[in-house]
Amino acid sequence: QVQLVESGGGLVQAGDSLRLSCAASERTLSHMGWFRQAPGKEREFVAALRRSGNTYYADSVKGRFTISRDNAKNTVYLQMNSLKPEDTAVYYCAARDSGGRYYMVTDYVYWGQGTQVTVSS
């Protein structure tokens, strides 16, 4: 059973940057993703990274967020720049071995516990 542990969340001001980390207990799986959930809203796709190196981003974060991985450390990162108040949410790391749609919550098998990101205006 792969375990994912997120870290790096916090309270920042609009325009600031944060880097989230997702440490996997065994290895980073083929498909890694970041999702977020704001109060009263459904969990939504943020970014995904395939083993091939292909990356995918939600339109709302494109150009501001970057997903990357360090296989030696079994860790995936989400660099978030130019943060906005609407980025406020709990951010979740997710993973699966193969297949599925990178943007679908239900297609991921493993999930972290989430880390809170709050952006003040």
mmCIF file with all atom_site columns, C-alpha atoms in Angstrom:
data_model
loop_
_atom_site.group_PDB
_atom_site.id
_atom_site.type_symbol
_atom_site.label_atom_id
_atom_site.label_alt_id
_atom_site.label_comp_id
_atom_site.label_asym_id
_atom_site.label_entity_id
_atom_site.label_seq_id
_atom_site.pdbx_PDB_ins_code
_atom_site.Cartn_x
_atom_site.Cartn_y
_atom_site.Cartn_z
_atom_site.occupancy
_atom_site.B_iso_or_equiv
_atom_site.pdbx_formal_charge
_atom_site.auth_seq_id
_atom_site.auth_comp_id
_atom_site.auth_asym_id
_atom_site.auth_atom_id
_atom_site.pdbx_PDB_model_num
ATOM 1   C CA . GLN A 1 1   ? 0.000   0.000  0.000   1.00 0.00 ? 1   GLN A CA 1
ATOM 2   C CA . VAL A 1 2   ? 1.589   3.238  -1.145  1.00 0.00 ? 2   VAL A CA 1
ATOM 3   C CA . GLN A 1 3   ? 1.278   6.124  1.284   1.00 0.00 ? 3   GLN A CA 1
ATOM 4   C CA . LEU A 1 4   ? 1.469   9.738  0.226   1.00 0.00 ? 4   LEU A CA 1
ATOM 5   C CA . VAL A 1 5   ? 2.305   12.566 2.630   1.00 0.00 ? 5   VAL A CA 1
ATOM 6   C CA . GLU A 1 6   ? 1.905   16.197 1.596   1.00 0.00 ? 6   GLU A CA 1
ATOM 7   C CA . SER A 1 7   ? 3.691   19.130 3.184   1.00 0.00 ? 7   SER A CA 1
ATOM 8   C CA . GLY A 1 8   ? 4.493   22.750 2.473   1.00 0.00 ? 8   GLY A CA 1
ATOM 9   C CA . GLY A 1 9   ? 1.108   24.383 2.849   1.00 0.00 ? 9   GLY A CA 1
ATOM 10  C CA . GLY A 1 10  ? 0.588   27.566 4.801   1.00 0.00 ? 10  GLY A CA 1
ATOM 11  C CA . LEU A 1 11  ? -0.784  31.086 4.944   1.00 0.00 ? 11  LEU A CA 1
ATOM 12  C CA . VAL A 1 12  ? 0.604   33.519 2.383   1.00 0.00 ? 12  VAL A CA 1
ATOM 13  C CA . GLN A 1 13  ? -0.357  36.794 0.773   1.00 0.00 ? 13  GLN A CA 1
ATOM 14  C CA . ALA A 1 14  ? -1.558  37.235 -2.778  1.00 0.00 ? 14  ALA A CA 1
ATOM 15  C CA . GLY A 1 15  ? 1.387   37.225 -5.165  1.00 0.00 ? 15  GLY A CA 1
ATOM 16  C CA . ASP A 1 16  ? 3.539   35.020 -2.948  1.00 0.00 ? 16  ASP A CA 1
ATOM 17  C CA . SER A 1 17  ? 4.868   31.559 -3.752  1.00 0.00 ? 17  SER A CA 1
ATOM 18  C CA . LEU A 1 18  ? 4.696   28.166 -2.068  1.00 0.00 ? 18  LEU A CA 1
ATOM 19  C CA . ARG A 1 19  ? 6.117   24.764 -2.892  1.00 0.00 ? 19  ARG A CA 1
ATOM 20  C CA . LEU A 1 20  ? 4.145   21.714 -1.918  1.00 0.00 ? 20  LEU A CA 1
ATOM 21  C CA . SER A 1 21  ? 5.815   18.345 -1.554  1.00 0.00 ? 21  SER A CA 1
ATOM 22  C CA . CYS A 1 22  ? 4.340   14.865 -1.775  1.00 0.00 ? 22  CYS A CA 1
ATOM 23  C CA . ALA A 1 23  ? 6.517   12.093 -0.403  1.00 0.00 ? 23  ALA A CA 1
ATOM 24  C CA . ALA A 1 24  ? 5.652   8.541  -1.421  1.00 0.00 ? 24  ALA A CA 1
ATOM 25  C CA . SER A 1 25  ? 6.363   5.689  0.979   1.00 0.00 ? 25  SER A CA 1
ATOM 26  C CA . GLU A 1 26  ? 7.766   3.374  -1.656  1.00 0.00 ? 26  GLU A CA 1
ATOM 27  C CA . ARG A 1 27  ? 8.181   4.972  -5.044  1.00 0.00 ? 27  ARG A CA 1
ATOM 28  C CA . THR A 1 28  ? 6.531   7.586  -7.160  1.00 0.00 ? 28  THR A CA 1
ATOM 29  C CA . LEU A 1 29  ? 3.963   5.882  -9.328  1.00 0.00 ? 29  LEU A CA 1
ATOM 30  C CA . SER A 1 30  ? 3.536   6.325  -13.037 1.00 0.00 ? 30  SER A CA 1
ATOM 31  C CA . HIS A 1 31  ? 0.895   8.994  -12.796 1.00 0.00 ? 31  HIS A CA 1
ATOM 32  C CA . MET A 1 32  ? 1.037   11.642 -10.101 1.00 0.00 ? 32  MET A CA 1
ATOM 33  C CA . GLY A 1 33  ? -1.451  14.411 -9.632  1.00 0.00 ? 33  GLY A CA 1
ATOM 34  C CA . TRP A 1 34  ? -2.373  17.359 -7.478  1.00 0.00 ? 34  TRP A CA 1
ATOM 35  C CA . PHE A 1 35  ? -5.968  18.230 -6.705  1.00 0.00 ? 35  PHE A CA 1
ATOM 36  C CA . ARG A 1 36  ? -7.555  20.822 -4.452  1.00 0.00 ? 36  ARG A CA 1
ATOM 37  C CA . GLN A 1 37  ? -10.786 21.299 -2.622  1.00 0.00 ? 37  GLN A CA 1
ATOM 38  C CA . ALA A 1 38  ? -12.123 24.616 -1.399  1.00 0.00 ? 38  ALA A CA 1
ATOM 39  C CA . PRO A 1 39  ? -14.834 24.826 1.277   1.00 0.00 ? 39  PRO A CA 1
ATOM 40  C CA . GLY A 1 40  ? -18.225 23.939 -0.144  1.00 0.00 ? 40  GLY A CA 1
ATOM 41  C CA . LYS A 1 41  ? -16.771 22.907 -3.495  1.00 0.00 ? 41  LYS A CA 1
ATOM 42  C CA . GLU A 1 42  ? -15.909 19.648 -5.175  1.00 0.00 ? 42  GLU A CA 1
ATOM 43  C CA . ARG A 1 43  ? -12.366 18.409 -5.412  1.00 0.00 ? 43  ARG A CA 1
ATOM 44  C CA . GLU A 1 44  ? -10.810 19.651 -8.646  1.00 0.00 ? 44  GLU A CA 1
ATOM 45  C CA . PHE A 1 45  ? -7.837  18.831 -10.806 1.00 0.00 ? 45  PHE A CA 1
ATOM 46  C CA . VAL A 1 46  ? -4.793  21.101 -10.550 1.00 0.00 ? 46  VAL A CA 1
ATOM 47  C CA . ALA A 1 47  ? -1.836  19.383 -12.216 1.00 0.00 ? 47  ALA A CA 1
ATOM 48  C CA . ALA A 1 48  ? -0.595  15.958 -13.306 1.00 0.00 ? 48  ALA A CA 1
ATOM 49  C CA . LEU A 1 49  ? 2.695   14.390 -14.281 1.00 0.00 ? 49  LEU A CA 1
ATOM 50  C CA . ARG A 1 50  ? 3.165   11.148 -16.143 1.00 0.00 ? 50  ARG A CA 1
ATOM 51  C CA . ARG A 1 51  ? 6.249   8.931  -16.018 1.00 0.00 ? 51  ARG A CA 1
ATOM 52  C CA . SER A 1 52  ? 6.927   9.989  -19.597 1.00 0.00 ? 52  SER A CA 1
ATOM 53  C CA . GLY A 1 53  ? 7.418   13.510 -18.333 1.00 0.00 ? 53  GLY A CA 1
ATOM 54  C CA . ASN A 1 54  ? 4.250   14.903 -19.848 1.00 0.00 ? 54  ASN A CA 1
ATOM 55  C CA . THR A 1 55  ? 2.589   17.484 -17.658 1.00 0.00 ? 55  THR A CA 1
ATOM 56  C CA . TYR A 1 56  ? -0.961  18.740 -17.553 1.00 0.00 ? 56  TYR A CA 1
ATOM 57  C CA . TYR A 1 57  ? -2.482  21.750 -15.829 1.00 0.00 ? 57  TYR A CA 1
ATOM 58  C CA . ALA A 1 58  ? -5.873  23.184 -15.099 1.00 0.00 ? 58  ALA A CA 1
ATOM 59  C CA . ASP A 1 59  ? -6.474  26.384 -17.032 1.00 0.00 ? 59  ASP A CA 1
ATOM 60  C CA . SER A 1 60  ? -6.789  28.311 -13.786 1.00 0.00 ? 60  SER A CA 1
ATOM 61  C CA . VAL A 1 61  ? -3.179  27.548 -12.784 1.00 0.00 ? 61  VAL A CA 1
ATOM 62  C CA . LYS A 1 62  ? -1.444  27.286 -16.133 1.00 0.00 ? 62  LYS A CA 1
ATOM 63  C CA . GLY A 1 63  ? 1.600   29.526 -16.246 1.00 0.00 ? 63  GLY A CA 1
ATOM 64  C CA . ARG A 1 64  ? 1.686   29.905 -12.463 1.00 0.00 ? 64  ARG A CA 1
ATOM 65  C CA . PHE A 1 65  ? 2.047   26.355 -11.128 1.00 0.00 ? 65  PHE A CA 1
ATOM 66  C CA . THR A 1 66  ? 4.658   23.747 -12.030 1.00 0.00 ? 66  THR A CA 1
ATOM 67  C CA . ILE A 1 67  ? 4.583   20.040 -11.191 1.00 0.00 ? 67  ILE A CA 1
ATOM 68  C CA . SER A 1 68  ? 7.832   18.098 -11.006 1.00 0.00 ? 68  SER A CA 1
ATOM 69  C CA . ARG A 1 69  ? 9.274   14.950 -9.483  1.00 0.00 ? 69  ARG A CA 1
ATOM 70  C CA . ASP A 1 70  ? 12.483  13.750 -7.875  1.00 0.00 ? 70  ASP A CA 1
ATOM 71  C CA . ASN A 1 71  ? 12.558  9.984  -8.320  1.00 0.00 ? 71  ASN A CA 1
ATOM 72  C CA . ALA A 1 72  ? 15.601  9.604  -6.068  1.00 0.00 ? 72  ALA A CA 1
ATOM 73  C CA . LYS A 1 73  ? 13.570  11.072 -3.208  1.00 0.00 ? 73  LYS A CA 1
ATOM 74  C CA . ASN A 1 74  ? 10.232  9.489  -4.201  1.00 0.00 ? 74  ASN A CA 1
ATOM 75  C CA . THR A 1 75  ? 8.811   12.992 -4.098  1.00 0.00 ? 75  THR A CA 1
ATOM 76  C CA . VAL A 1 76  ? 6.567   15.073 -6.317  1.00 0.00 ? 76  VAL A CA 1
ATOM 77  C CA . TYR A 1 77  ? 6.427   18.843 -6.046  1.00 0.00 ? 77  TYR A CA 1
ATOM 78  C CA . LEU A 1 78  ? 3.964   21.576 -6.903  1.00 0.00 ? 78  LEU A CA 1
ATOM 79  C CA . GLN A 1 79  ? 5.597   24.971 -7.237  1.00 0.00 ? 79  GLN A CA 1
ATOM 80  C CA . MET A 1 80  ? 2.923   27.637 -6.930  1.00 0.00 ? 80  MET A CA 1
ATOM 81  C CA . ASN A 1 81  ? 3.761   31.189 -7.958  1.00 0.00 ? 81  ASN A CA 1
ATOM 82  C CA . SER A 1 82  ? 1.677   34.350 -8.141  1.00 0.00 ? 82  SER A CA 1
ATOM 83  C CA . LEU A 1 83  ? -0.832  32.893 -5.729  1.00 0.00 ? 83  LEU A CA 1
ATOM 84  C CA . LYS A 1 84  ? -4.342  34.314 -5.665  1.00 0.00 ? 84  LYS A CA 1
ATOM 85  C CA . PRO A 1 85  ? -7.034  34.226 -2.969  1.00 0.00 ? 85  PRO A CA 1
ATOM 86  C CA . GLU A 1 86  ? -9.024  31.830 -5.174  1.00 0.00 ? 86  GLU A CA 1
ATOM 87  C CA . ASP A 1 87  ? -6.165  29.314 -4.850  1.00 0.00 ? 87  ASP A CA 1
ATOM 88  C CA . THR A 1 88  ? -7.143  28.852 -1.211  1.00 0.00 ? 88  THR A CA 1
ATOM 89  C CA . ALA A 1 89  ? -7.980  25.185 -0.659  1.00 0.00 ? 89  ALA A CA 1
ATOM 90  C CA . VAL A 1 90  ? -6.793  21.923 0.780   1.00 0.00 ? 90  VAL A CA 1
ATOM 91  C CA . TYR A 1 91  ? -4.328  20.469 -1.702  1.00 0.00 ? 91  TYR A CA 1
ATOM 92  C CA . TYR A 1 92  ? -4.134  16.719 -2.188  1.00 0.00 ? 92  TYR A CA 1
ATOM 93  C CA . CYS A 1 93  ? -1.519  14.565 -3.811  1.00 0.00 ? 93  CYS A CA 1
ATOM 94  C CA . ALA A 1 94  ? -2.772  11.544 -5.735  1.00 0.00 ? 94  ALA A CA 1
ATOM 95  C CA . ALA A 1 95  ? -1.245  8.643  -7.621  1.00 0.00 ? 95  ALA A CA 1
ATOM 96  C CA . ARG A 1 96  ? -1.999  5.616  -9.731  1.00 0.00 ? 96  ARG A CA 1
ATOM 97  C CA . ASP A 1 97  ? 0.086   3.093  -11.592 1.00 0.00 ? 97  ASP A CA 1
ATOM 98  C CA . SER A 1 98  ? -1.271  3.323  -15.090 1.00 0.00 ? 98  SER A CA 1
ATOM 99  C CA . GLY A 1 99  ? -4.217  4.223  -17.261 1.00 0.00 ? 99  GLY A CA 1
ATOM 100 C CA . GLY A 1 100 ? -7.043  6.524  -16.323 1.00 0.00 ? 100 GLY A CA 1
ATOM 101 C CA . ARG A 1 101 ? -7.735  10.127 -17.040 1.00 0.00 ? 101 ARG A CA 1
ATOM 102 C CA . TYR A 1 102 ? -5.257  12.521 -15.480 1.00 0.00 ? 102 TYR A CA 1
ATOM 103 C CA . TYR A 1 103 ? -7.952  15.022 -14.527 1.00 0.00 ? 103 TYR A CA 1
ATOM 104 C CA . MET A 1 104 ? -10.430 12.610 -12.906 1.00 0.00 ? 104 MET A CA 1
ATOM 105 C CA . VAL A 1 105 ? -10.548 12.291 -9.129  1.00 0.00 ? 105 VAL A CA 1
ATOM 106 C CA . THR A 1 106 ? -12.058 8.819  -9.358  1.00 0.00 ? 106 THR A CA 1
ATOM 107 C CA . ASP A 1 107 ? -9.264  7.485  -11.569 1.00 0.00 ? 107 ASP A CA 1
ATOM 108 C CA . TYR A 1 108 ? -6.618  7.867  -8.851  1.00 0.00 ? 108 TYR A CA 1
ATOM 109 C CA . VAL A 1 109 ? -5.994  5.057  -6.387  1.00 0.00 ? 109 VAL A CA 1
ATOM 110 C CA . TYR A 1 110 ? -3.775  6.565  -3.700  1.00 0.00 ? 110 TYR A CA 1
ATOM 111 C CA . TRP A 1 111 ? -4.353  9.844  -1.871  1.00 0.00 ? 111 TRP A CA 1
ATOM 112 C CA . GLY A 1 112 ? -2.550  11.907 0.709   1.00 0.00 ? 112 GLY A CA 1
ATOM 113 C CA . GLN A 1 113 ? -4.203  13.529 3.708   1.00 0.00 ? 113 GLN A CA 1
ATOM 114 C CA . GLY A 1 114 ? -4.041  17.026 2.237   1.00 0.00 ? 114 GLY A CA 1
ATOM 115 C CA . THR A 1 115 ? -2.285  20.255 3.147   1.00 0.00 ? 115 THR A CA 1
ATOM 116 C CA . GLN A 1 116 ? -4.003  23.599 3.645   1.00 0.00 ? 116 GLN A CA 1
ATOM 117 C CA . VAL A 1 117 ? -3.065  26.555 1.468   1.00 0.00 ? 117 VAL A CA 1
ATOM 118 C CA . THR A 1 118 ? -4.563  29.909 2.398   1.00 0.00 ? 118 THR A CA 1
ATOM 119 C CA . VAL A 1 119 ? -3.943  33.009 0.305   1.00 0.00 ? 119 VAL A CA 1
ATOM 120 C CA . SER A 1 120 ? -4.950  36.333 1.788   1.00 0.00 ? 120 SER A CA 1
ATOM 121 C CA . SER A 1 121 ? -5.745  39.380 -0.324  1.00 0.00 ? 121 SER A CA 1
#
